[in-house]
Amino acid sequence: MVIYTELPWGDKRTAKFVTNVGLITSDGPNGPNIMAAEWTHQASYSPGMIAVSIGHEKATAENIRATKRFGVGIASAKQAVLASVAGNYSGRQYDKIPASKALGFRFYRGRKAKVPMVKDTAMNAECRLVKAIRLGDHTMFVGEVLAASVSENKPVAYNGGRYMQLGRSARKPSNKEREKIKRIMEKHRKVAA
Ligand SMILES: Cc1cc2nc3c(=O)[nH]c(=O)nc-3n(C[C@H](O)[C@H](O)[C@H](O)COP(=O)(O)O)c2cc1C
């Protein structure tokens, strides 16, 4: 018997993850749509790939399965309201893109993936689906990047259900510490077989 541990939403342990907020755009059976996905991360440099984990039944998941295309916008620190709209209403019941426009957020049509894309994000990528992997209660959609752009806007960080501005850097090792680390690492170098 396999014994596993759940990591549910709102749990003290899941609250220790720091993520960005992906604004995932799509078009398909549920029409043009946007959702928020904190489980959005880069998966490969070359070719550029991005992985997004989405609940199997979300409108966005259905759109991506149907069209094999999606957009990723890394939400900026000024887009927490947009993330909240995208993340708290479903495209099955709501036209979130016109609603977001009414709230002052801007969109354009992605030329490569032919999906709506969010303006003023920290970075944007238009993706072609290369793999969909069912993992527990989510599907990880892995997209190859067809086009990517960047702005001066800083990404928002997400932690424990809160949107945070990136702040002070944590201390890196000093040169003296690096020398010490190097000496210790040399003592622990593996002997070649
Ligand atoms: C900040 C934030 C992050 C979220 N991250 C995810 C996520 O990574 N994966 C997921 O499936 N849902 C996530 N959600 C919930 C979805 O965005 C939400 O269920 C949304 O209504 C789905 O929209 P859709 O049905 O139109 O696709 C998040 C919500 C918020 C507010």
mmCIF file of C-alpha atoms and ligand atoms in Angstrom:
data_model
loop_
_atom_site.group_PDB
_atom_site.id
_atom_site.type_symbol
_atom_site.label_atom_id
_atom_site.label_comp_id
_atom_site.label_asym_id
_atom_site.label_seq_id
_atom_site.Cartn_x
_atom_site.Cartn_y
_atom_site.Cartn_z
ATOM 1 C CA MET A 1 0.000 0.000 0.000
ATOM 2 C CA VAL A 2 1.333 3.424 -0.913
ATOM 3 C CA ILE A 3 0.971 5.983 1.844
ATOM 4 C CA TYR A 4 1.013 9.556 0.626
ATOM 5 C CA THR A 5 0.489 12.902 2.270
ATOM 6 C CA GLU A 6 -1.899 15.493 0.940
ATOM 7 C CA LEU A 7 -0.817 19.095 0.498
ATOM 8 C CA PRO A 8 -4.204 20.835 0.378
ATOM 9 C CA TRP A 9 -4.884 24.477 -0.435
ATOM 10 C CA GLY A 10 -4.472 26.717 2.605
ATOM 11 C CA ASP A 11 -2.325 24.170 4.461
ATOM 12 C CA LYS A 12 0.543 25.544 6.572
ATOM 13 C CA ARG A 13 3.022 23.522 4.510
ATOM 14 C CA THR A 14 1.739 24.607 1.081
ATOM 15 C CA ALA A 15 1.880 28.182 2.333
ATOM 16 C CA LYS A 16 5.688 27.934 2.308
ATOM 17 C CA PHE A 17 5.871 27.869 -1.475
ATOM 18 C CA VAL A 18 6.648 31.176 -3.149
ATOM 19 C CA THR A 19 5.412 31.324 -6.725
ATOM 20 C CA ASN A 20 4.661 33.761 -9.483
ATOM 21 C CA VAL A 21 1.152 34.168 -10.844
ATOM 22 C CA GLY A 22 0.614 33.045 -14.417
ATOM 23 C CA LEU A 23 -2.246 34.652 -16.318
ATOM 24 C CA ILE A 24 -3.171 31.776 -18.589
ATOM 25 C CA THR A 25 -5.138 32.753 -21.673
ATOM 26 C CA SER A 26 -6.880 30.452 -24.116
ATOM 27 C CA ASP A 27 -9.629 30.228 -26.705
ATOM 28 C CA GLY A 28 -11.794 27.224 -27.501
ATOM 29 C CA PRO A 29 -15.103 25.599 -26.538
ATOM 30 C CA ASN A 30 -15.471 28.013 -23.599
ATOM 31 C CA GLY A 31 -14.611 31.068 -25.699
ATOM 32 C CA PRO A 32 -11.722 33.471 -25.038
ATOM 33 C CA ASN A 33 -10.667 32.991 -21.427
ATOM 34 C CA ILE A 34 -8.154 33.889 -18.730
ATOM 35 C CA MET A 35 -7.341 32.103 -15.472
ATOM 36 C CA ALA A 36 -4.742 32.605 -12.749
ATOM 37 C CA ALA A 37 -2.223 29.796 -12.172
ATOM 38 C CA GLU A 38 0.431 30.068 -9.514
ATOM 39 C CA TRP A 39 1.780 26.706 -10.700
ATOM 40 C CA THR A 40 3.388 28.231 -13.771
ATOM 41 C CA HIS A 41 7.094 27.771 -14.313
ATOM 42 C CA GLN A 42 9.811 27.514 -16.914
ATOM 43 C CA ALA A 43 10.643 23.910 -17.819
ATOM 44 C CA SER A 44 13.350 24.194 -20.527
ATOM 45 C CA TYR A 45 15.751 26.807 -21.918
ATOM 46 C CA SER A 46 16.118 25.421 -25.430
ATOM 47 C CA PRO A 47 13.572 25.130 -26.756
ATOM 48 C CA GLY A 48 11.877 27.440 -24.290
ATOM 49 C CA MET A 49 9.156 25.531 -22.472
ATOM 50 C CA ILE A 50 6.662 26.490 -19.793
ATOM 51 C CA ALA A 51 4.658 24.101 -17.601
ATOM 52 C CA VAL A 52 1.291 25.043 -16.098
ATOM 53 C CA SER A 53 -0.661 22.788 -13.724
ATOM 54 C CA ILE A 54 -4.412 23.211 -14.067
ATOM 55 C CA GLY A 55 -7.356 21.414 -12.411
ATOM 56 C CA HIS A 56 -8.664 18.811 -14.883
ATOM 57 C CA GLU A 57 -12.147 20.334 -15.100
ATOM 58 C CA LYS A 58 -11.283 24.025 -15.432
ATOM 59 C CA ALA A 59 -12.610 25.827 -18.520
ATOM 60 C CA THR A 60 -8.999 26.673 -19.394
ATOM 61 C CA ALA A 61 -7.977 22.995 -19.344
ATOM 62 C CA GLU A 62 -10.811 22.179 -21.742
ATOM 63 C CA ASN A 63 -9.830 25.044 -24.060
ATOM 64 C CA ILE A 64 -6.167 23.986 -24.132
ATOM 65 C CA ARG A 65 -6.999 20.325 -24.785
ATOM 66 C CA ALA A 66 -9.177 21.406 -27.722
ATOM 67 C CA THR A 67 -6.855 23.916 -29.409
ATOM 68 C CA LYS A 68 -3.365 22.896 -28.142
ATOM 69 C CA ARG A 69 -2.503 26.571 -27.705
ATOM 70 C CA PHE A 70 -2.288 28.891 -24.693
ATOM 71 C CA GLY A 71 -0.822 32.175 -23.574
ATOM 72 C CA VAL A 72 1.186 32.821 -20.416
ATOM 73 C CA GLY A 73 1.511 36.250 -18.863
ATOM 74 C CA ILE A 74 3.606 36.564 -15.717
ATOM 75 C CA ALA A 75 1.448 38.963 -13.694
ATOM 76 C CA SER A 76 3.069 42.224 -12.711
ATOM 77 C CA ALA A 77 2.858 43.735 -9.239
ATOM 78 C CA LYS A 78 0.054 45.983 -10.556
ATOM 79 C CA GLN A 79 -2.083 43.071 -11.783
ATOM 80 C CA ALA A 80 -3.201 41.481 -8.499
ATOM 81 C CA VAL A 81 -6.796 42.609 -9.179
ATOM 82 C CA LEU A 82 -6.695 40.963 -12.607
ATOM 83 C CA ALA A 83 -5.261 37.757 -11.069
ATOM 84 C CA SER A 84 -8.083 37.808 -8.547
ATOM 85 C CA VAL A 85 -10.768 38.146 -11.242
ATOM 86 C CA ALA A 86 -9.122 35.470 -13.416
ATOM 87 C CA GLY A 87 -8.687 33.178 -10.417
ATOM 88 C CA ASN A 88 -12.060 33.468 -8.707
ATOM 89 C CA TYR A 89 -14.541 33.191 -11.574
ATOM 90 C CA SER A 90 -14.822 30.443 -14.191
ATOM 91 C CA GLY A 91 -14.967 30.949 -17.936
ATOM 92 C CA ARG A 92 -17.854 28.486 -17.940
ATOM 93 C CA GLN A 93 -20.077 31.146 -16.341
ATOM 94 C CA TYR A 94 -18.334 34.459 -16.964
ATOM 95 C CA ASP A 95 -16.790 36.403 -19.834
ATOM 96 C CA LYS A 96 -13.700 37.318 -17.841
ATOM 97 C CA ILE A 97 -11.845 39.110 -20.613
ATOM 98 C CA PRO A 98 -14.507 41.788 -21.311
ATOM 99 C CA ALA A 99 -15.014 42.044 -17.527
ATOM 100 C CA SER A 100 -11.267 42.597 -17.044
ATOM 101 C CA LYS A 101 -11.280 45.216 -19.799
ATOM 102 C CA ALA A 102 -14.125 46.982 -17.964
ATOM 103 C CA LEU A 103 -11.822 47.035 -14.927
ATOM 104 C CA GLY A 104 -9.121 48.759 -16.987
ATOM 105 C CA PHE A 105 -6.869 45.825 -18.005
ATOM 106 C CA ARG A 106 -5.620 45.627 -21.565
ATOM 107 C CA PHE A 107 -5.324 42.710 -24.018
ATOM 108 C CA TYR A 108 -4.070 41.991 -27.534
ATOM 109 C CA ARG A 109 -4.374 39.037 -29.879
ATOM 110 C CA GLY A 110 -1.304 36.753 -29.911
ATOM 111 C CA ARG A 111 -0.192 36.355 -33.524
ATOM 112 C CA LYS A 112 1.449 32.925 -33.158
ATOM 113 C CA ALA A 113 -0.836 31.066 -30.753
ATOM 114 C CA LYS A 114 -3.949 33.004 -31.810
ATOM 115 C CA VAL A 115 -5.098 33.472 -28.221
ATOM 116 C CA PRO A 116 -5.818 36.655 -26.249
ATOM 117 C CA MET A 117 -2.715 37.960 -24.455
ATOM 118 C CA VAL A 118 -2.552 40.328 -21.476
ATOM 119 C CA LYS A 119 -0.754 43.661 -21.880
ATOM 120 C CA ASP A 120 1.465 45.180 -19.155
ATOM 121 C CA THR A 121 2.557 41.825 -17.668
ATOM 122 C CA ALA A 122 6.179 41.267 -16.599
ATOM 123 C CA MET A 123 6.673 38.827 -19.485
ATOM 124 C CA ASN A 124 4.507 37.090 -22.058
ATOM 125 C CA ALA A 125 4.802 33.811 -23.931
ATOM 126 C CA GLU A 126 2.605 32.284 -26.596
ATOM 127 C CA CYS A 127 2.736 28.493 -26.349
ATOM 128 C CA ARG A 128 2.013 25.358 -28.350
ATOM 129 C CA LEU A 129 1.020 22.352 -26.243
ATOM 130 C CA VAL A 130 3.602 19.547 -26.448
ATOM 131 C CA LYS A 131 2.556 17.399 -23.500
ATOM 132 C CA ALA A 132 -0.359 17.081 -21.078
ATOM 133 C CA ILE A 133 0.474 14.986 -18.031
ATOM 134 C CA ARG A 134 -2.207 14.003 -15.505
ATOM 135 C CA LEU A 135 -0.694 14.374 -12.025
ATOM 136 C CA GLY A 136 -3.133 13.700 -9.184
ATOM 137 C CA ASP A 137 -5.883 16.317 -9.277
ATOM 138 C CA HIS A 138 -4.200 18.550 -11.882
ATOM 139 C CA THR A 139 -2.968 18.243 -15.457
ATOM 140 C CA MET A 140 0.449 19.682 -16.199
ATOM 141 C CA PHE A 141 0.277 21.321 -19.623
ATOM 142 C CA VAL A 142 3.743 21.761 -21.087
ATOM 143 C CA GLY A 143 3.987 24.319 -23.859
ATOM 144 C CA GLU A 144 6.773 25.118 -26.279
ATOM 145 C CA VAL A 145 7.248 28.869 -26.559
ATOM 146 C CA LEU A 146 6.405 30.238 -30.019
ATOM 147 C CA ALA A 147 6.941 33.920 -29.134
ATOM 148 C CA ALA A 148 7.980 35.734 -25.967
ATOM 149 C CA SER A 149 8.211 39.374 -24.919
ATOM 150 C CA VAL A 150 9.252 41.258 -21.806
ATOM 151 C CA SER A 151 8.501 44.594 -20.119
ATOM 152 C CA GLU A 152 10.064 46.691 -17.384
ATOM 153 C CA ASN A 153 7.263 45.679 -14.995
ATOM 154 C CA LYS A 154 8.273 43.633 -11.974
ATOM 155 C CA PRO A 155 6.537 40.269 -11.409
ATOM 156 C CA VAL A 156 4.238 39.877 -8.432
ATOM 157 C CA ALA A 157 5.168 37.110 -5.974
ATOM 158 C CA TYR A 158 2.494 34.903 -4.422
ATOM 159 C CA ASN A 159 2.808 33.296 -1.006
ATOM 160 C CA GLY A 160 0.213 31.854 1.354
ATOM 161 C CA GLY A 161 -2.667 33.434 -0.582
ATOM 162 C CA ARG A 162 -1.068 36.901 -0.568
ATOM 163 C CA TYR A 163 0.244 38.985 -3.440
ATOM 164 C CA MET A 164 3.661 40.385 -2.557
ATOM 165 C CA GLN A 165 6.049 42.910 -4.093
ATOM 166 C CA LEU A 166 9.570 41.565 -4.532
ATOM 167 C CA GLY A 167 11.726 43.143 -1.849
ATOM 168 C CA ARG A 168 15.245 43.109 -0.506
ATOM 169 C CA SER A 169 17.740 40.504 -1.732
ATOM 170 C CA ALA A 170 18.780 37.773 0.691
ATOM 171 C CA ARG A 171 22.480 37.809 1.548
ATOM 172 C CA LYS A 172 24.798 35.874 -0.774
ATOM 173 C CA PRO A 173 28.041 34.317 0.516
ATOM 174 C CA SER A 174 30.926 36.813 0.806
ATOM 175 C CA ASN A 175 34.207 36.181 -1.046
ATOM 176 C CA LYS A 176 35.731 34.958 2.215
ATOM 177 C CA GLU A 177 32.848 32.532 2.725
ATOM 178 C CA ARG A 178 33.148 31.356 -0.891
ATOM 179 C CA GLU A 179 36.832 30.552 -0.298
ATOM 180 C CA LYS A 180 35.917 28.571 2.803
ATOM 181 C CA ILE A 181 33.146 26.723 0.912
ATOM 182 C CA LYS A 182 35.621 25.927 -1.870
ATOM 183 C CA ARG A 183 38.126 24.469 0.623
ATOM 184 C CA ILE A 184 35.416 22.321 2.245
ATOM 185 C CA MET A 185 34.074 21.162 -1.139
ATOM 186 C CA GLU A 186 37.589 20.126 -2.227
ATOM 187 C CA LYS A 187 37.870 17.968 0.883
ATOM 188 C CA HIS A 188 34.615 16.292 -0.163
ATOM 189 C CA ARG A 189 35.430 15.802 -3.841
ATOM 190 C CA LYS A 190 34.436 12.292 -5.005
ATOM 191 C CA VAL A 191 37.349 10.091 -6.041
ATOM 192 C CA ALA A 192 37.093 9.234 -9.766
ATOM 193 C CA ALA A 193 36.301 5.527 -10.299
HETATM 194 C C1 LIG B 1 -3.568 33.633 -7.360
HETATM 195 C C2 LIG B 1 -4.280 32.399 -7.840
HETATM 196 C C3 LIG B 1 -3.548 31.319 -8.285
HETATM 197 C C4 LIG B 1 -4.175 30.163 -8.768
HETATM 198 N N1 LIG B 1 -3.423 29.116 -9.210
HETATM 199 C C5 LIG B 1 -4.019 28.038 -9.782
HETATM 200 C C6 LIG B 1 -3.240 26.996 -10.354
HETATM 201 O O1 LIG B 1 -2.002 27.027 -10.366
HETATM 202 N N2 LIG B 1 -3.902 25.958 -10.933
HETATM 203 C C7 LIG B 1 -5.274 25.869 -10.955
HETATM 204 O O2 LIG B 1 -5.826 24.900 -11.493
HETATM 205 N N3 LIG B 1 -6.040 26.868 -10.413
HETATM 206 C C8 LIG B 1 -5.446 27.934 -9.852
HETATM 207 N N4 LIG B 1 -6.204 28.962 -9.338
HETATM 208 C C9 LIG B 1 -7.669 28.866 -9.432
HETATM 209 C C10 LIG B 1 -8.182 29.135 -10.871
HETATM 210 O O3 LIG B 1 -7.601 30.316 -11.406
HETATM 211 C C11 LIG B 1 -9.720 29.264 -10.815
HETATM 212 O O4 LIG B 1 -10.278 28.001 -10.476
HETATM 213 C C12 LIG B 1 -10.340 29.810 -12.088
HETATM 214 O O5 LIG B 1 -11.687 30.134 -11.805
HETATM 215 C C13 LIG B 1 -10.301 28.840 -13.248
HETATM 216 O O6 LIG B 1 -10.847 29.479 -14.351
HETATM 217 P P1 LIG B 1 -11.484 28.741 -15.615
HETATM 218 O O7 LIG B 1 -12.510 27.746 -15.105
HETATM 219 O O8 LIG B 1 -12.086 29.872 -16.384
HETATM 220 O O9 LIG B 1 -10.373 28.047 -16.334
HETATM 221 C C14 LIG B 1 -5.593 30.099 -8.801
HETATM 222 C C15 LIG B 1 -6.349 31.193 -8.331
HETATM 223 C C16 LIG B 1 -5.693 32.325 -7.867
HETATM 224 C C17 LIG B 1 -6.515 33.498 -7.383
#
